[in-house]
Backbone as numpy.savetxt, mean C-alpha at the origin, in Angstrom:
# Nx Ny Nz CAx CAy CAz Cx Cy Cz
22.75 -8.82 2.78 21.45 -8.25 3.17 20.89 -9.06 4.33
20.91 -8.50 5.74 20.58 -9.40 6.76 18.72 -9.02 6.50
18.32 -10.33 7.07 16.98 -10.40 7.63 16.58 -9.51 8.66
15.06 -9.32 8.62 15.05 -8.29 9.88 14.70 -9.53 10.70
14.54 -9.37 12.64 13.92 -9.80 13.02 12.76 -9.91 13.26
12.01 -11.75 13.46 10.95 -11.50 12.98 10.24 -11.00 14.32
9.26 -10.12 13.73 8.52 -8.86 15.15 6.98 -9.90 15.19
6.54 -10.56 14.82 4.88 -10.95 14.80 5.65 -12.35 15.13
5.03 -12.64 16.36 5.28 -13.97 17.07 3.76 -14.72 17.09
2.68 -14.12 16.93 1.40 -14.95 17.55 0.55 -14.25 16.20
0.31 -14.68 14.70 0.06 -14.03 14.17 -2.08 -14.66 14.13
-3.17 -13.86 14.08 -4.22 -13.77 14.38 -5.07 -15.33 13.57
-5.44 -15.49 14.67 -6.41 -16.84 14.09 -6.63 -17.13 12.72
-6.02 -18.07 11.93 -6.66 -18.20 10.01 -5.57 -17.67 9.45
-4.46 -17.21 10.03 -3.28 -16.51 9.05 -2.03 -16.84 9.48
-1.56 -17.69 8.37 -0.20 -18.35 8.34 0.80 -17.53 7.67
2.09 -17.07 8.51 3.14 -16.82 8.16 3.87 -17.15 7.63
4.29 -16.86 6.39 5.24 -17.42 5.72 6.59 -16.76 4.81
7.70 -17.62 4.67 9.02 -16.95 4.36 9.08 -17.36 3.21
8.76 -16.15 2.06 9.25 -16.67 0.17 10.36 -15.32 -0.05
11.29 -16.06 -0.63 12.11 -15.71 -1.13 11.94 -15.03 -3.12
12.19 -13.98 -3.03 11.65 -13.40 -3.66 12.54 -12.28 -4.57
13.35 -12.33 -5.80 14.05 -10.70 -6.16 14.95 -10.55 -5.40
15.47 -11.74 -4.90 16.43 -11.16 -3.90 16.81 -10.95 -2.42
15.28 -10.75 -2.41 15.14 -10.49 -0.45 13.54 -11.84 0.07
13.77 -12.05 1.26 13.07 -12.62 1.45 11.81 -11.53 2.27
10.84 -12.10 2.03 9.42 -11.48 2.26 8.81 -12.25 3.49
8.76 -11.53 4.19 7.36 -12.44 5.46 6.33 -11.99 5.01
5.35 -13.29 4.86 3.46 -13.00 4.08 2.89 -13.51 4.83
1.90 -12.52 5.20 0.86 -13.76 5.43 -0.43 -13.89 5.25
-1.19 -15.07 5.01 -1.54 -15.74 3.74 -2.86 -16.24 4.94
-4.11 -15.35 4.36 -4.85 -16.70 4.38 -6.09 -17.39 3.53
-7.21 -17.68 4.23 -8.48 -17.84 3.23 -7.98 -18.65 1.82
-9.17 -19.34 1.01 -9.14 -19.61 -0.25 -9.64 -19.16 -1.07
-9.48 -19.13 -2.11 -10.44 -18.32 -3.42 -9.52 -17.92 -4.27
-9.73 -16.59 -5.47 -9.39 -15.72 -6.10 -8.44 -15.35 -5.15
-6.95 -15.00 -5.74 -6.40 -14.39 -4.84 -5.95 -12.86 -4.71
-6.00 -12.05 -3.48 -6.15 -10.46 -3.75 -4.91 -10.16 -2.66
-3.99 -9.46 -3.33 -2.29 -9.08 -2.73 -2.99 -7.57 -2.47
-2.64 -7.66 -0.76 -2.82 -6.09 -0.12 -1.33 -5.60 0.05
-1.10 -4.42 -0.27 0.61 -3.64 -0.07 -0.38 -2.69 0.59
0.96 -2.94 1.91 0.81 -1.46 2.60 2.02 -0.71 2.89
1.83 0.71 3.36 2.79 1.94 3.29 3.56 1.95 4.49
3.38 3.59 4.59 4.64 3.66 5.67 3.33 4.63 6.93
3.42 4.36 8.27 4.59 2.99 8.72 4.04 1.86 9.22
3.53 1.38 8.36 3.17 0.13 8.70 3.43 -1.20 8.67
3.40 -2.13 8.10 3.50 -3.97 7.98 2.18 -4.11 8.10
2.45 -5.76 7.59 1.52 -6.05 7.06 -0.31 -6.26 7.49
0.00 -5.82 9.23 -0.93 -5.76 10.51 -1.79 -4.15 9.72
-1.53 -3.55 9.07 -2.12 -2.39 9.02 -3.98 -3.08 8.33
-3.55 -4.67 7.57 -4.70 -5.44 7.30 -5.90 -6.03 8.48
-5.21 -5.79 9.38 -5.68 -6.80 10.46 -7.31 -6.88 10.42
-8.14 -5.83 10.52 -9.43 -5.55 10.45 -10.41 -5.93 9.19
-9.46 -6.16 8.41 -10.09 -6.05 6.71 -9.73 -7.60 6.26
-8.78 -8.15 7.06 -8.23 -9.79 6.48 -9.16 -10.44 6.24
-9.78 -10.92 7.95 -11.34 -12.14 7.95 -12.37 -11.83 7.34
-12.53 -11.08 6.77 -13.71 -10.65 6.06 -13.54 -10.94 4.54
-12.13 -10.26 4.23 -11.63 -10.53 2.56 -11.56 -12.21 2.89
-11.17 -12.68 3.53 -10.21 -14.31 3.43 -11.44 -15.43 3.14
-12.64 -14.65 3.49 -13.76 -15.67 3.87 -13.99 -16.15 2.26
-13.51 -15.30 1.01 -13.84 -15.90 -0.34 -12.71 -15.41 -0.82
-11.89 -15.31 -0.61 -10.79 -14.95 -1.18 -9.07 -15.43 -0.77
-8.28 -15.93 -1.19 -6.67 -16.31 -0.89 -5.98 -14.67 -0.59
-6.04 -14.40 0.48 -5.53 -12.99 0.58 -4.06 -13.26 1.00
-3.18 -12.36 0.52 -1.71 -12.43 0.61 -1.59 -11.00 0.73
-0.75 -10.90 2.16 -0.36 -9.57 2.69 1.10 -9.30 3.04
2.22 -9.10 2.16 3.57 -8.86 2.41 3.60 -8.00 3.38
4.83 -8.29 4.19 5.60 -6.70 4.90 6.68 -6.58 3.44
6.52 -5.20 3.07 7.16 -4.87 1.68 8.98 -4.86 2.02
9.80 -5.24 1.24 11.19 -5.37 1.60 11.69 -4.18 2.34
12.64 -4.84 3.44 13.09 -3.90 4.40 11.67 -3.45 5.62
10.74 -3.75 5.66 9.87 -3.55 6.46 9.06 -4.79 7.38
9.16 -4.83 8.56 8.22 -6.13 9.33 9.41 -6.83 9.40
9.37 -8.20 9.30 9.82 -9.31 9.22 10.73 -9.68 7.55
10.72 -8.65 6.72 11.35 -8.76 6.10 12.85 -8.58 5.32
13.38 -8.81 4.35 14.65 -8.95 4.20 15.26 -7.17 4.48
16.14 -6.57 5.45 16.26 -5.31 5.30 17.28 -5.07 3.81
17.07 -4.91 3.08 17.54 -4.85 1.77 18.48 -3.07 1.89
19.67 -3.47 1.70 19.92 -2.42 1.40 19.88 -1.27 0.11
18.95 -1.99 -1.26 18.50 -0.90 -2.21 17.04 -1.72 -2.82
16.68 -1.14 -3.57 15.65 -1.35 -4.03 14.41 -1.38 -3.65
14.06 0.22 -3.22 12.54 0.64 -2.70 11.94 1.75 -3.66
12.69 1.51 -4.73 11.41 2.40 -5.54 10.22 1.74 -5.75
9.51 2.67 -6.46 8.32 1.71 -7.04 8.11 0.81 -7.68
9.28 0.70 -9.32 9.28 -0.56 -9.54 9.59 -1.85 -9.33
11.16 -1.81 -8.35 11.91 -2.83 -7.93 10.56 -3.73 -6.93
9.46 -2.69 -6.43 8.82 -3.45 -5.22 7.44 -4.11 -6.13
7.12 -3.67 -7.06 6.50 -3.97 -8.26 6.98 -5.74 -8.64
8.43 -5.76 -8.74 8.94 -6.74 -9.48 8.66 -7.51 -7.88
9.11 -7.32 -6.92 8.47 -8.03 -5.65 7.31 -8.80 -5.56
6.28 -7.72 -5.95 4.80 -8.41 -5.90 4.69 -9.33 -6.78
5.36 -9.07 -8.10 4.91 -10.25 -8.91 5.57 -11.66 -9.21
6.91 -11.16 -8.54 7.71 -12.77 -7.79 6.85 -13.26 -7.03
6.40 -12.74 -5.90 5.86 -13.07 -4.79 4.08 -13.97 -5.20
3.53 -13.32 -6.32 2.63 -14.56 -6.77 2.59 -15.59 -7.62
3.86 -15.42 -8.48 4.33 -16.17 -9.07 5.44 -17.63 -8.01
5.84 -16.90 -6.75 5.80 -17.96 -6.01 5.00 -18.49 -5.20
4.00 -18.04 -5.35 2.71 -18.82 -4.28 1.64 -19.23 -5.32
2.47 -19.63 -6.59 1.61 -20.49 -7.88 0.08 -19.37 -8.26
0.09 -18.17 -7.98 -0.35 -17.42 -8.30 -1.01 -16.78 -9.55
-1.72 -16.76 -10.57 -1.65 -16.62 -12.15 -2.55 -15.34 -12.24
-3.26 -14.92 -11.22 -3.81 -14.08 -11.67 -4.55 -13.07 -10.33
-4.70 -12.08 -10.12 -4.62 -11.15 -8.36 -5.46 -9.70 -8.56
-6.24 -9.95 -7.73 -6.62 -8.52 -7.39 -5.84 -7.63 -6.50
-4.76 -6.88 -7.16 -3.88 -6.01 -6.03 -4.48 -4.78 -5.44
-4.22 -4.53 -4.18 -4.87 -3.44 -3.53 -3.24 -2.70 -2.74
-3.49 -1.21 -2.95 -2.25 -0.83 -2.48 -2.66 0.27 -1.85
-2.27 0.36 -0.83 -2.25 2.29 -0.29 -1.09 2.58 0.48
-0.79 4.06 0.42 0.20 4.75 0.62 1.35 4.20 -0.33
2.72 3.94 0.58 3.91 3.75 -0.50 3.76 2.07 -1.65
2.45 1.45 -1.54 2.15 0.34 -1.63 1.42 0.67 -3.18
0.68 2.06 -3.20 0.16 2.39 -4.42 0.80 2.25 -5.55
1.88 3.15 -5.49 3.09 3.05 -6.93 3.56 1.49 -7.42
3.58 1.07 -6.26 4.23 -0.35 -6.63 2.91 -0.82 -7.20
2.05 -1.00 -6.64 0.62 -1.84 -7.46 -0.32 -1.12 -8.53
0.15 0.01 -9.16 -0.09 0.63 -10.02 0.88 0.28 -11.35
2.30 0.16 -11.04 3.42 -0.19 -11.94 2.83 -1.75 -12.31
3.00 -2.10 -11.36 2.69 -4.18 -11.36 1.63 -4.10 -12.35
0.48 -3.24 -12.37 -0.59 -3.50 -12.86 -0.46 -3.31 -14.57
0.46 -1.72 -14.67 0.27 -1.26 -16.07 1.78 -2.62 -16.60
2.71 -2.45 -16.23 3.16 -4.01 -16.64 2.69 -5.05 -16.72
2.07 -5.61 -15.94 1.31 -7.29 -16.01 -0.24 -7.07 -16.14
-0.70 -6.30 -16.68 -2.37 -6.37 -17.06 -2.87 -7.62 -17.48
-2.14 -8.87 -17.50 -2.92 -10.19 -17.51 -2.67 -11.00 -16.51
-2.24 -10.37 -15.60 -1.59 -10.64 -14.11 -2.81 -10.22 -13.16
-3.23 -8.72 -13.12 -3.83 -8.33 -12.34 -5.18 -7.87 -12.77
-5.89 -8.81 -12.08 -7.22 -8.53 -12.67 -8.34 -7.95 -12.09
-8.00 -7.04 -11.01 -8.27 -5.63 -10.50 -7.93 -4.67 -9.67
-7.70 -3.71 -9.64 -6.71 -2.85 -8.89 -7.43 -1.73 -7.97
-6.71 -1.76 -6.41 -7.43 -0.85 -5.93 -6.05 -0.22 -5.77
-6.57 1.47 -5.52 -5.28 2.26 -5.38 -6.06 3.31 -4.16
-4.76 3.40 -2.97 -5.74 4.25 -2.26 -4.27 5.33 -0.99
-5.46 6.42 -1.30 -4.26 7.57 -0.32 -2.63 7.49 -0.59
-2.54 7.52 -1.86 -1.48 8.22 -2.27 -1.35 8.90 -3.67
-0.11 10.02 -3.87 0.43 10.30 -5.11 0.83 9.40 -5.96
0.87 9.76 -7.21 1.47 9.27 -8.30 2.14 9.76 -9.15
4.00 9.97 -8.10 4.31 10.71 -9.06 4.55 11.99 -9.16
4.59 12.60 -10.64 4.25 13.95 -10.83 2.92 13.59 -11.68
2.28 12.64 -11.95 1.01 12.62 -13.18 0.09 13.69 -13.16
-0.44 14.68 -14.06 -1.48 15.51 -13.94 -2.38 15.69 -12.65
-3.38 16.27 -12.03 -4.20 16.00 -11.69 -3.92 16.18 -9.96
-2.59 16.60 -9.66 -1.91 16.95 -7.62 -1.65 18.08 -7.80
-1.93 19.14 -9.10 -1.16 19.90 -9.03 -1.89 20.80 -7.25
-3.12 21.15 -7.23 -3.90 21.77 -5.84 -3.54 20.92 -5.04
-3.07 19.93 -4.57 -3.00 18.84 -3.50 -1.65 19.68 -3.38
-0.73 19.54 -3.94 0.94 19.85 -3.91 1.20 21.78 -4.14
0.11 22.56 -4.04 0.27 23.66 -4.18 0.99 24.52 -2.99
1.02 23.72 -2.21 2.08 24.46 -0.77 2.66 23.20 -0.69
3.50 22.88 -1.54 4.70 21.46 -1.56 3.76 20.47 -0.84
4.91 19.11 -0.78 4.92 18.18 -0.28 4.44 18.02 1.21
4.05 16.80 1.99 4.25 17.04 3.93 5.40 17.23 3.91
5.79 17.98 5.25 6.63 17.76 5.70 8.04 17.29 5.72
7.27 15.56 6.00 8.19 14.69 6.44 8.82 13.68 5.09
8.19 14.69 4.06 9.18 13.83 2.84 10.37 14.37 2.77
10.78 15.69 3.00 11.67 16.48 3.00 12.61 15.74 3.90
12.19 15.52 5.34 13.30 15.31 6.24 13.25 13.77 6.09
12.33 12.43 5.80 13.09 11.24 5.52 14.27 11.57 4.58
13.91 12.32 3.11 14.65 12.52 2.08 16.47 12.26 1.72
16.72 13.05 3.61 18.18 13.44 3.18 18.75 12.54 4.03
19.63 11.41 3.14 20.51 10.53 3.62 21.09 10.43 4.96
20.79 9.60 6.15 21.74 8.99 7.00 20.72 10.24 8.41
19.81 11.20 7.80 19.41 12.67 8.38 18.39 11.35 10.04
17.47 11.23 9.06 16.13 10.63 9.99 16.79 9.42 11.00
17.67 8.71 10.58 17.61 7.65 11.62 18.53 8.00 12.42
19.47 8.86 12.24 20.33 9.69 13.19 19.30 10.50 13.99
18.31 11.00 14.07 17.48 11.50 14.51 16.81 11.35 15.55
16.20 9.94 14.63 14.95 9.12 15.41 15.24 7.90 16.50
16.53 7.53 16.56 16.47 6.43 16.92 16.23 6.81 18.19
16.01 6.18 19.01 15.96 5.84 20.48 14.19 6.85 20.93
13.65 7.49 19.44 12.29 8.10 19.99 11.53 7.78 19.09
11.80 6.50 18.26 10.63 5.82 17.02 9.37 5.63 18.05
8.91 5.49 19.28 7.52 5.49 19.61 6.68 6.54 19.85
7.20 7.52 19.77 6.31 8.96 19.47 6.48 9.40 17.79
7.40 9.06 17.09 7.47 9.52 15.96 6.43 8.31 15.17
6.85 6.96 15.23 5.76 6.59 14.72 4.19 6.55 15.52
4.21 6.67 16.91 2.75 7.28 17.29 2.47 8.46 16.77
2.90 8.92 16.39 2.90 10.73 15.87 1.39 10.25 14.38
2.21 9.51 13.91 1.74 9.43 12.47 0.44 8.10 12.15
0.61 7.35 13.35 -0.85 6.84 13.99 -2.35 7.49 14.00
-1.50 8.29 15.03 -2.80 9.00 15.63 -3.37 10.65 14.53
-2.08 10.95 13.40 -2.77 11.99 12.68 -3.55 10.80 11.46
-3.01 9.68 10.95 -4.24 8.75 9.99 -5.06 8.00 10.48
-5.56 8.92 11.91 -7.44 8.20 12.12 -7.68 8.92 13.39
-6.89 10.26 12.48 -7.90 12.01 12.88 -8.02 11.60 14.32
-7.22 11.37 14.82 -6.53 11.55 16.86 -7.30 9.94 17.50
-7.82 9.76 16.67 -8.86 8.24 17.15 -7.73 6.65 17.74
-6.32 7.27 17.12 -5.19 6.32 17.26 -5.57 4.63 16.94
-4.78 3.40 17.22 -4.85 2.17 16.69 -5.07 1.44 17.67
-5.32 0.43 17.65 -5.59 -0.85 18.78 -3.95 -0.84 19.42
-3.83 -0.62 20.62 -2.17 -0.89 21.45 -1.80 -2.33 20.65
-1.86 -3.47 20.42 -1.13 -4.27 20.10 -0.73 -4.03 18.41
-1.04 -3.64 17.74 -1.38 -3.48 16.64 -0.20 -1.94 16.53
-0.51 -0.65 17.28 0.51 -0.03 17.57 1.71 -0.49 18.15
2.13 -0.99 19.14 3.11 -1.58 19.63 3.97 -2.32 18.54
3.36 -3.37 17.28 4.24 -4.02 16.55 4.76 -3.18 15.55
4.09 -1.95 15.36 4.37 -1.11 13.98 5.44 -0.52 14.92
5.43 -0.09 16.04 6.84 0.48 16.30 7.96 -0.25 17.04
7.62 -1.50 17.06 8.66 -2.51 17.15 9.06 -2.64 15.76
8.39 -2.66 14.70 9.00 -2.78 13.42 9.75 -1.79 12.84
9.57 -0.57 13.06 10.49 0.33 12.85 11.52 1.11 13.80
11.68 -0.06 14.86 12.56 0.64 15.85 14.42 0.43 15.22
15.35 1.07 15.98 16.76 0.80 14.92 16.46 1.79 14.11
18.29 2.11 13.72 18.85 2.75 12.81 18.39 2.14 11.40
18.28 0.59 11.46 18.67 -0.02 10.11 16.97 -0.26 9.51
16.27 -0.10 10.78 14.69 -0.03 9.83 14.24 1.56 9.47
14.93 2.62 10.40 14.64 3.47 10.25 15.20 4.00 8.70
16.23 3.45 8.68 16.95 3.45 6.85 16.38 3.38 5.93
15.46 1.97 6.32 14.87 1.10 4.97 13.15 2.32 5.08
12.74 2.20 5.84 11.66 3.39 5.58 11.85 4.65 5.27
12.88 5.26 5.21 13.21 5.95 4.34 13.49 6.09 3.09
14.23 5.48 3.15 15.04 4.45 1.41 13.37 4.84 0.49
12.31 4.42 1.01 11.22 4.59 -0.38 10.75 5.68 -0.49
11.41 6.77 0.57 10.70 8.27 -0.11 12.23 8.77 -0.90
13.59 8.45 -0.41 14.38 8.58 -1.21 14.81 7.91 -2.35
13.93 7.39 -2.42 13.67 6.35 -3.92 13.13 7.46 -4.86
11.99 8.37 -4.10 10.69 9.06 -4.89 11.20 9.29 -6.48
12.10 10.06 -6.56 12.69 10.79 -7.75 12.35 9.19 -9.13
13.41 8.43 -8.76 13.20 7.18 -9.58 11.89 6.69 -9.55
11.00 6.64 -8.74 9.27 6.17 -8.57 8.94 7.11 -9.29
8.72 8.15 -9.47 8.06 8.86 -10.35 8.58 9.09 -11.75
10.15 8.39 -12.37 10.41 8.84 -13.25 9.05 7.41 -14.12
9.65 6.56 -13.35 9.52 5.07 -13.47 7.40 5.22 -13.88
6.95 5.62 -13.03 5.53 6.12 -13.02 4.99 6.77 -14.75
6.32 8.14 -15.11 5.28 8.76 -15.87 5.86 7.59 -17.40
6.86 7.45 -17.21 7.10 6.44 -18.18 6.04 5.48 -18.48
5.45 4.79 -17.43 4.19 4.32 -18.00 3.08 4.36 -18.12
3.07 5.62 -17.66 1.96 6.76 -18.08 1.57 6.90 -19.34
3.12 7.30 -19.86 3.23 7.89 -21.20 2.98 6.80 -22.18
3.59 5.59 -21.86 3.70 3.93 -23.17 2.26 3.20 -23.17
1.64 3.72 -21.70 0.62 2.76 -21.76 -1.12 3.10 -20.98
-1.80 2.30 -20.62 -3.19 2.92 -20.26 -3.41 1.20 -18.72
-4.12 1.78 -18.22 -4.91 0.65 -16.94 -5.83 0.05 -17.74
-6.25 -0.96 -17.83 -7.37 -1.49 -18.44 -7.97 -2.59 -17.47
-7.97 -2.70 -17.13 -8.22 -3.43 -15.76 -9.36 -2.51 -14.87
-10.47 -2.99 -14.33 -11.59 -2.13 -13.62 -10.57 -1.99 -12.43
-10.79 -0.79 -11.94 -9.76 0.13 -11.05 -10.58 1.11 -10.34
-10.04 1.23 -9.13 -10.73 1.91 -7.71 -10.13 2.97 -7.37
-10.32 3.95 -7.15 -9.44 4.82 -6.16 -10.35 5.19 -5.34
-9.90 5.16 -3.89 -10.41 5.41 -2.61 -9.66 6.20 -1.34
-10.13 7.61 -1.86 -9.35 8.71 -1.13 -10.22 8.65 0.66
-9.19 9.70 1.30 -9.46 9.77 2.64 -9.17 11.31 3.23
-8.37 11.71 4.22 -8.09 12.78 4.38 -6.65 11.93 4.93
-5.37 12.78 4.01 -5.81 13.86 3.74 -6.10 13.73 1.93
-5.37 12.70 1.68 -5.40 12.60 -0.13 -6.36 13.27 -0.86
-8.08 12.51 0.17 -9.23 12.86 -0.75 -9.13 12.51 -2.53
-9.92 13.08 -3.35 -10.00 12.82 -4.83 -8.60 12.89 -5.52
-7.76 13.36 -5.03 -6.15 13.95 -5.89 -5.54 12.32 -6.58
-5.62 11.53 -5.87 -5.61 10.01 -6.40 -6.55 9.60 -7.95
-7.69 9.80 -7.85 -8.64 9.62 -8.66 -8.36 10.39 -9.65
-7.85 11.87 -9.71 -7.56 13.38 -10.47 -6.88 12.70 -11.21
-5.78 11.76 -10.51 -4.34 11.20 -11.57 -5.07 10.32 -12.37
-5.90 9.59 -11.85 -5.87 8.25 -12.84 -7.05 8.50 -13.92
-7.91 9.65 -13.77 -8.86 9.47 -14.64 -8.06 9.61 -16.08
-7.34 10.13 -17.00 -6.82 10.20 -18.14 -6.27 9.10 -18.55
-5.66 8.29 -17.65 -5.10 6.91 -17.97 -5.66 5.35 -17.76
-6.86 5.68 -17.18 -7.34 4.48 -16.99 -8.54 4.38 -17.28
-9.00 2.73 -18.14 -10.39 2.71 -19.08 -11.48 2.69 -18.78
-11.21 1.78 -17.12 -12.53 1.65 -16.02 -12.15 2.04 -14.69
-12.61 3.31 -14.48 -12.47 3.69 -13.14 -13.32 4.16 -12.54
-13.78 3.64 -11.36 -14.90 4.45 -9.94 -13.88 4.84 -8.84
-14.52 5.97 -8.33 -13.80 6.91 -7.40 -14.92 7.14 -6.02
-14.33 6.36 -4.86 -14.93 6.93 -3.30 -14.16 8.05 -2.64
-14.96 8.85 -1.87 -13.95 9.48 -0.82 -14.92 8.72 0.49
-14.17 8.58 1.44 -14.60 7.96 2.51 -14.56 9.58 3.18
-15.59 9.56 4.02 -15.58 10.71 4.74 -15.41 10.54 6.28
-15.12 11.62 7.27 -14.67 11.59 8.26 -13.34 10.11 8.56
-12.70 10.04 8.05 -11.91 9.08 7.62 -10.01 9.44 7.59
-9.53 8.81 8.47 -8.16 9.26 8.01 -7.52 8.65 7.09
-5.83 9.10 7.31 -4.98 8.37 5.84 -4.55 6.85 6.04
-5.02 6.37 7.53 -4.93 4.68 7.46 -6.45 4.17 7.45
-7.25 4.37 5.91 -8.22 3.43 5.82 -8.36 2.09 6.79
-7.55 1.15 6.21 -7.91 -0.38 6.91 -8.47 -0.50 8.38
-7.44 0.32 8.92 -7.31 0.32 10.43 -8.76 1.54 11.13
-8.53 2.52 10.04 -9.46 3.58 10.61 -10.83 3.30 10.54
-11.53 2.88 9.17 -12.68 2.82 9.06 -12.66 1.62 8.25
-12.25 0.22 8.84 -12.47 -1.07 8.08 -13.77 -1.34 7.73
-14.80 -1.04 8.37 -15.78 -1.38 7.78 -16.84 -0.70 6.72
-16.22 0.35 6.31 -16.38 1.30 5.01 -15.69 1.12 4.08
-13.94 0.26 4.34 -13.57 0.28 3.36 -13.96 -1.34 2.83
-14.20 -2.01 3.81 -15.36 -3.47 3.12 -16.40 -3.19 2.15
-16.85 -2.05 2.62 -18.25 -2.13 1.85 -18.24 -1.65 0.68
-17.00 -1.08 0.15 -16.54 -1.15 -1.08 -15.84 -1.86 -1.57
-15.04 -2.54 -1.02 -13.82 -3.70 -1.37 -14.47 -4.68 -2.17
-15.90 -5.32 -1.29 -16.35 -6.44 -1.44 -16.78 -6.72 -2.65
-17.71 -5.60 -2.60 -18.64 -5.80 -3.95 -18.05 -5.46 -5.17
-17.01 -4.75 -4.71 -15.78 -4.63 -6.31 -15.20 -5.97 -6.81
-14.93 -6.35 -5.57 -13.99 -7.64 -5.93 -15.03 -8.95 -6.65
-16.13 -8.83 -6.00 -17.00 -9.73 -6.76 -17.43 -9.22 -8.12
-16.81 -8.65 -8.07 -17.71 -7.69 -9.63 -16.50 -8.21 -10.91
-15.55 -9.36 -10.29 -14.59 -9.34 -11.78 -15.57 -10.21 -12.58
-15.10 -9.82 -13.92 -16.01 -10.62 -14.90 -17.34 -9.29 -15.65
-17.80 -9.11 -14.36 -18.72 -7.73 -15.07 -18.62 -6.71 -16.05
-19.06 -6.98 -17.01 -18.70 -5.68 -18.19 -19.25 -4.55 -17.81
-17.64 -3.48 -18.14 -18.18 -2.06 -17.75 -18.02 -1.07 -19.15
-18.21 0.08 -19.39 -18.32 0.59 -20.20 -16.54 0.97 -20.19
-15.90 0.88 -21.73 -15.07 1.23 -21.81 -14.97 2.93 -21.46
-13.82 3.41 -21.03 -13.57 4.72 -20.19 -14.38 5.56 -19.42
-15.03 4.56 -18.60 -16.30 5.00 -17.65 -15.76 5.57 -16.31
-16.02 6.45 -15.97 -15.41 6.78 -15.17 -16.80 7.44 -14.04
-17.01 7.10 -12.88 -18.14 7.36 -11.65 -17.34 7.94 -10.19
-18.20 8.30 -9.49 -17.28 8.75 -7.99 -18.54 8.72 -7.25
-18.23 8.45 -6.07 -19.06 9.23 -5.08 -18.45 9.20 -4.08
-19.31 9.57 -3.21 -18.78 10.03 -1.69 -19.30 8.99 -0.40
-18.50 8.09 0.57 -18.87 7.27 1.26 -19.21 7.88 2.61
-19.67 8.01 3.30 -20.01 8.59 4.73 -19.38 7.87 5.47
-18.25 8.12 6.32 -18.02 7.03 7.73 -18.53 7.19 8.66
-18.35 6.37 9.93 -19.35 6.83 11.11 -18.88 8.06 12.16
């Protein structure tokens, strides 16, 4: 399993890069601030820069730890293990090697399943969970989200050896493609774009970002299984966008004991990057809120306005 190369050479004031070895593959993190510590997973196509806006703000009271998830960024290109749970068992190597005992995980897109699994497995591990802009699964509650199938582009990552035969030599419009539709044509800071498609340029990254939608089948078997054995008990967030919106929240209300539900409005499917400072203004005051007793199976929503 070769290493990828590492793509983040000058990483942003307060945040140290670092190489833990982890399940197998090695992980580039990076790590900053002190406090409580809160593990951000992010999706596709991003690394771990999709934080960049949301870091200094979390880090200022908090030990924030931000993987590029295996096979993605600077990390190990692994040739298997991108379902949901294998990356699950990732996260919780990964704080268990940074002397870790206890984490507020936050996940969106392909980052959700994994920090949803981590959570209903290690519930004395994770001691609050945000879940945001993605499925879960087949669980109740997508059936209107999924009523004219899947996007697209799950179909065509899907079929083996298809996408990177495809893509290679035009990953900067395909991943600008998918930029500029999660923050509704508003697109990303150029440096910040530039590394996400340095990170997925090549046949062999274009593989590994695939690999976790052709994982899906096993992520969702893996999902309802602990659906079915078990419940969230842990105070838990879901924070939809466009296009997800509430379909996130739909899943988890039956299975989980404490849950509040935002939709961020005018908002695309890359929160962090799109509207960081909406998704602070919920982050924050959640995260300070561990310890607070909530009503067992309480469940609230509302609606956030962006600018």
């Amino acid at each position: 399993m070769p290493d990828a190369p590492r793509v983040f050479s000058h990483p942003p004031s307060g945040v140290q890069l670092r190489r833990v070895s982890v399940n197998g593959v090695r992980l580039n993190v990076a790590v900053a601030g002190e406090g409580p510590a809160v593990l951000l997973l992010h999706g596709f196509p991003h690394t771990w820069r999709v934080w960049t806006d949301v870091l200094d703000s979390l880090a200022a009271r908090h030990r924030v730890i931000a993987p590029d998830l295996r096979g993605t960024g600077a990390s190990t290109r692994a040739s298997e293990g991108y379902d949901a749970g294998t990356l699950a068992t990732d996260a919780e190597g990964l704080l268990d090697a940074l002397g870790e005992t206890s984490a507020a995980v936050v996940g969106i897109d392909a980052g959700t399943p994994a920090a949803f699994l981590l959570a209903m497995r290690r519930p004395g591990l994770v001691r609050q969970l945000v879940l945001m802009e993605s499925l879960l699964g087949r669980l109740p509650g997508a059936e209107e989200f999924l009523r004219q199938g899947a996007p697209w582009w799950f179909g065509f990552h899907s079929v083996p050896g298809l996408a990177e035969t495809v893509l290679t030599g035009h990953e900067d419009r395909y991943i600008g493609w998918f930029l500029d539709a999660g923050t509704l044509g508003e697109g990303v800071d150029p440096g910040i774009r530039n590394a996400f498609v340095r990170a997925y340029t090549g046949a062999e990254a274009l593989r590994c970002a695939c690999a976790f939608y052709r994982a899906l089948p096993t992520s969702a078997e893996q999902i309802a299984q602990a659906a079915a054995n078990g419940r969230l008990t842990m105070p838990t967030m879901a924070i939809g966008a466009h296009p997800v919106g509430r379909t996130l929240e739909q899943q988890l209300r039956a299975i989980t004991d404490d849950l509040v539900g935002h939709l961020i409005e005018d908002c695309g499917h890359i929160i962090p990057l799109h509207r960081p400072r909406e998704l602070l203004g919920l982050l924050k005051p959640f995260l300070a809120s561990a310890g607070t007793a909530i009503e067992p199976h309480a469940t609230t929503c509302d609606t956030f306005q962006g600018r």
